[in-house]
Backbone as CSV, one residue per row, in Angstrom:
resi,resn,N_x,N_y,N_z,CA_x,CA_y,CA_z,C_x,C_y,C_z
1,UNK,111.315,108.643,102.718,111.807,107.373,103.533,110.592,106.629,103.546
2,UNK,110.780,105.270,103.474,109.810,104.285,103.682,110.235,103.257,104.749
3,UNK,109.440,103.078,105.697,109.661,102.129,106.765,108.599,100.977,106.758
4,UNK,109.058,99.753,106.790,108.197,98.677,106.988,108.511,98.111,108.389
5,UNK,107.484,97.888,109.188,107.808,97.379,110.578,106.732,96.461,110.983
6,UNK,107.162,95.484,111.908,106.309,94.547,112.481,106.476,94.520,113.962
7,UNK,105.374,94.596,114.740,105.386,94.436,116.099,104.714,93.024,116.557
8,UNK,105.370,92.357,117.432,104.920,91.136,117.867,104.739,91.125,119.450
9,UNK,103.595,91.170,119.912,103.414,91.035,121.430,103.665,89.645,121.797
10,UNK,104.490,89.587,122.863,104.917,88.247,123.397,104.088,88.064,124.739
11,UNK,103.741,86.753,124.876,103.138,86.375,126.111,101.602,86.703,126.239
12,UNK,101.060,86.925,125.060,99.619,87.205,125.036,98.730,86.142,124.452
13,UNK,99.345,85.036,124.138,98.692,83.909,123.481,97.920,84.315,122.183
14,UNK,96.634,84.087,122.201,95.921,84.374,120.868,95.333,85.697,120.703
15,UNK,95.634,86.649,121.528,95.007,87.979,121.503,95.857,88.981,120.723
16,UNK,96.722,88.508,119.834,97.672,89.303,119.081,97.011,90.394,118.312
17,UNK,95.863,90.128,117.655,95.265,91.178,116.789,94.715,92.238,117.658
18,UNK,94.270,92.056,118.871,93.839,93.154,119.690,95.001,94.146,120.019
19,UNK,96.093,93.624,120.225,97.339,94.437,120.499,97.772,95.201,119.277
20,UNK,97.812,94.506,118.092,98.233,95.106,116.876,97.279,96.179,116.382
21,UNK,96.006,95.989,116.622,94.986,96.907,116.215,95.294,98.295,116.761
22,UNK,95.733,98.341,118.062,95.985,99.568,118.697,97.173,100.248,117.951
23,UNK,98.208,99.484,117.581,99.361,100.138,116.880,98.954,100.640,115.443
24,UNK,98.166,99.811,114.700,97.807,100.294,113.376,96.830,101.425,113.422
25,UNK,96.044,101.514,114.493,95.214,102.844,114.656,96.048,103.987,114.738
26,UNK,97.163,103.957,115.606,97.994,105.076,115.767,98.783,105.457,114.481
27,UNK,99.096,104.406,113.611,99.666,104.691,112.251,98.673,105.368,111.413
28,UNK,97.474,104.937,111.331,96.450,105.485,110.474,96.111,106.892,110.918
29,UNK,96.080,107.087,112.184,95.721,108.447,112.711,96.738,109.458,112.520
30,UNK,97.941,108.942,112.188,99.206,109.917,112.076,99.070,110.795,110.780
31,UNK,98.169,110.376,109.865,98.032,111.209,108.657,99.169,110.945,107.671
32,UNK,100.087,110.145,107.918,101.186,109.803,107.012,100.665,108.655,106.077
33,UNK,101.107,108.646,104.797,100.831,107.553,103.906,101.176,106.211,104.551
34,UNK,100.289,105.241,104.530,100.600,104.004,105.129,99.771,102.912,104.514
35,UNK,100.282,101.694,104.767,99.563,100.396,104.304,99.927,99.251,105.246
36,UNK,98.920,98.483,105.593,99.233,97.204,106.382,98.880,96.090,105.600
37,UNK,99.601,94.994,105.804,99.311,93.709,105.192,99.442,92.634,106.341
38,UNK,99.445,91.390,105.985,99.413,90.344,107.004,100.842,90.211,107.662
39,UNK,101.854,90.790,107.232,103.161,90.764,107.842,103.795,92.095,108.316
40,UNK,103.512,93.253,107.583,104.067,94.477,108.020,103.148,95.604,107.889
41,UNK,103.451,96.695,108.558,102.833,97.866,108.268,103.944,98.862,107.689
42,UNK,103.615,99.523,106.566,104.535,100.437,106.003,104.014,101.853,106.219
43,UNK,104.971,102.713,106.447,104.650,104.151,106.579,105.708,105.022,105.888
44,UNK,105.267,106.032,105.293,106.197,106.993,104.450,106.134,108.390,105.106
45,UNK,107.346,108.904,105.206,107.439,110.306,105.674,108.891,110.560,105.953
46,UNK,109.268,111.658,106.701,110.542,111.965,107.008,110.932,111.207,108.286
47,UNK,112.327,111.094,108.481,112.880,110.295,109.444,112.159,110.482,110.872
48,UNK,112.108,111.717,111.320,111.561,112.009,112.653,110.136,111.659,112.713
49,UNK,109.345,112.077,111.823,107.970,111.787,111.952,107.614,110.236,111.873
50,UNK,108.302,109.589,111.086,108.040,108.149,110.911,108.469,107.390,112.147
51,UNK,109.616,107.704,112.592,110.130,107.055,113.823,109.274,107.385,115.018
52,UNK,108.720,108.585,115.182,107.826,108.918,116.190,106.569,108.078,116.262
53,UNK,106.041,107.797,114.998,104.826,107.023,114.884,105.131,105.572,115.205
54,UNK,106.332,105.034,114.787,106.690,103.617,115.094,106.939,103.589,116.613
55,UNK,107.495,104.546,117.278,107.669,104.499,118.720,106.398,104.436,119.450
56,UNK,105.479,105.340,118.966,104.161,105.345,119.661,103.373,104.054,119.454
57,UNK,103.440,103.503,118.316,102.780,102.221,118.090,103.378,101.152,118.944
58,UNK,104.757,101.099,118.990,105.300,100.000,119.928,105.024,100.235,121.367
59,UNK,104.891,101.528,121.791,104.506,101.738,123.282,103.007,101.368,123.454
60,UNK,102.201,101.516,122.475,100.792,101.041,122.576,100.692,99.599,122.888
61,UNK,101.452,98.903,122.164,101.462,97.335,122.188,102.141,96.973,123.564
62,UNK,103.174,97.631,123.894,103.979,97.432,125.154,103.060,97.707,126.397
63,UNK,102.119,98.559,126.212,101.206,98.901,127.274,100.308,97.682,127.762
64,UNK,100.156,96.725,126.846,99.264,95.647,127.121,99.982,94.282,127.139
65,UNK,101.142,94.236,126.608,101.925,93.017,126.583,103.174,93.031,127.420
66,UNK,103.498,91.918,128.042,104.718,91.921,128.885,106.019,92.125,128.126
67,UNK,105.940,91.844,126.753,107.166,91.964,125.990,106.784,92.183,124.573
68,UNK,107.594,93.003,123.864,107.243,93.354,122.339,108.506,93.130,121.606
69,UNK,108.403,92.446,120.425,109.526,92.444,119.459,109.123,93.351,118.354
70,UNK,110.162,94.055,117.826,110.036,95.036,116.750,111.021,94.639,115.694
71,UNK,110.454,94.524,114.425,111.285,94.228,113.242,111.011,95.466,112.365
72,UNK,112.166,96.150,111.993,112.059,97.426,111.308,112.969,97.357,109.960
73,UNK,112.445,97.731,108.916,113.270,97.832,107.621,113.026,99.180,107.050
74,UNK,114.122,99.838,106.682,113.916,101.263,106.101,114.569,101.301,104.722
75,UNK,113.897,102.048,103.881,114.415,102.352,102.468,114.591,103.873,102.508
76,UNK,115.792,104.229,102.405,116.256,105.713,102.295,116.566,105.958,100.872
77,UNK,115.653,106.568,100.104,115.821,106.750,98.687,115.328,108.170,98.438
78,UNK,116.408,109.192,98.582,116.030,110.566,98.460,115.372,110.973,97.265
79,UNK,115.774,110.416,96.094,115.086,110.749,94.819,113.827,110.166,94.472
80,UNK,113.249,109.309,95.326,112.028,108.630,95.056,110.823,109.337,95.839
81,UNK,110.051,109.997,94.926,108.907,110.609,95.464,107.773,109.561,95.805
82,UNK,107.213,109.649,96.983,106.076,108.794,97.378,106.440,107.320,97.284
83,UNK,107.531,106.892,98.002,107.915,105.507,97.768,106.876,104.472,98.127
84,UNK,105.995,104.643,98.868,104.959,103.683,99.212,104.267,103.154,97.962
85,UNK,103.915,104.053,97.038,103.306,103.640,95.770,104.331,103.822,94.625
86,UNK,105.354,104.596,94.666,106.320,104.878,93.614,107.109,103.535,93.298
87,UNK,107.501,102.847,94.293,108.279,101.667,94.060,107.459,100.545,93.390
88,UNK,106.215,100.442,93.704,105.344,99.512,93.000,105.038,99.958,91.581
89,UNK,104.841,101.243,91.264,104.701,101.721,89.988,105.888,101.401,89.127
90,UNK,107.072,101.526,89.613,108.321,101.177,88.867,108.303,99.713,88.484
91,UNK,107.927,98.828,89.430,107.832,97.428,89.211,106.761,97.172,88.141
92,UNK,105.619,97.651,88.323,104.545,97.424,87.351,104.893,97.849,85.917
93,UNK,105.611,98.884,85.808,106.042,99.409,84.444,106.984,98.276,83.753
94,UNK,107.707,97.628,84.537,108.639,96.594,84.073,107.869,95.299,83.767
95,UNK,106.805,95.013,84.496,106.051,93.794,84.186,105.082,93.970,83.109
96,UNK,104.357,95.024,83.013,103.392,95.261,81.984,104.041,95.932,80.742
97,UNK,103.975,95.293,79.668,104.603,95.776,78.386,103.769,96.980,77.892
98,UNK,104.462,97.919,77.375,103.727,99.120,76.888,103.310,98.865,75.425
99,UNK,102.286,99.495,75.008,101.729,99.183,73.597,102.400,100.219,72.665
């Protein structure tokens, strides 16, 4: 399972990065494969472990912000090993012609 999620602390003005850093730290310390970019944090694992990490990350932001919005997108692809990188590998094979 691959989850992409975004947390938005509301009512904190320009201190968003401070709040999100707490969440990303939780994701990284989880030991699960993950990647963050300017819009989402992606995390790979089974349903229970991934959702536990998302919950703890959301709670960390909520501990400092009066309100938090969560956007979550899940890719449930049972036959895809390591979807965090596997999906990109499939795409790259189609973009880059083989010799």
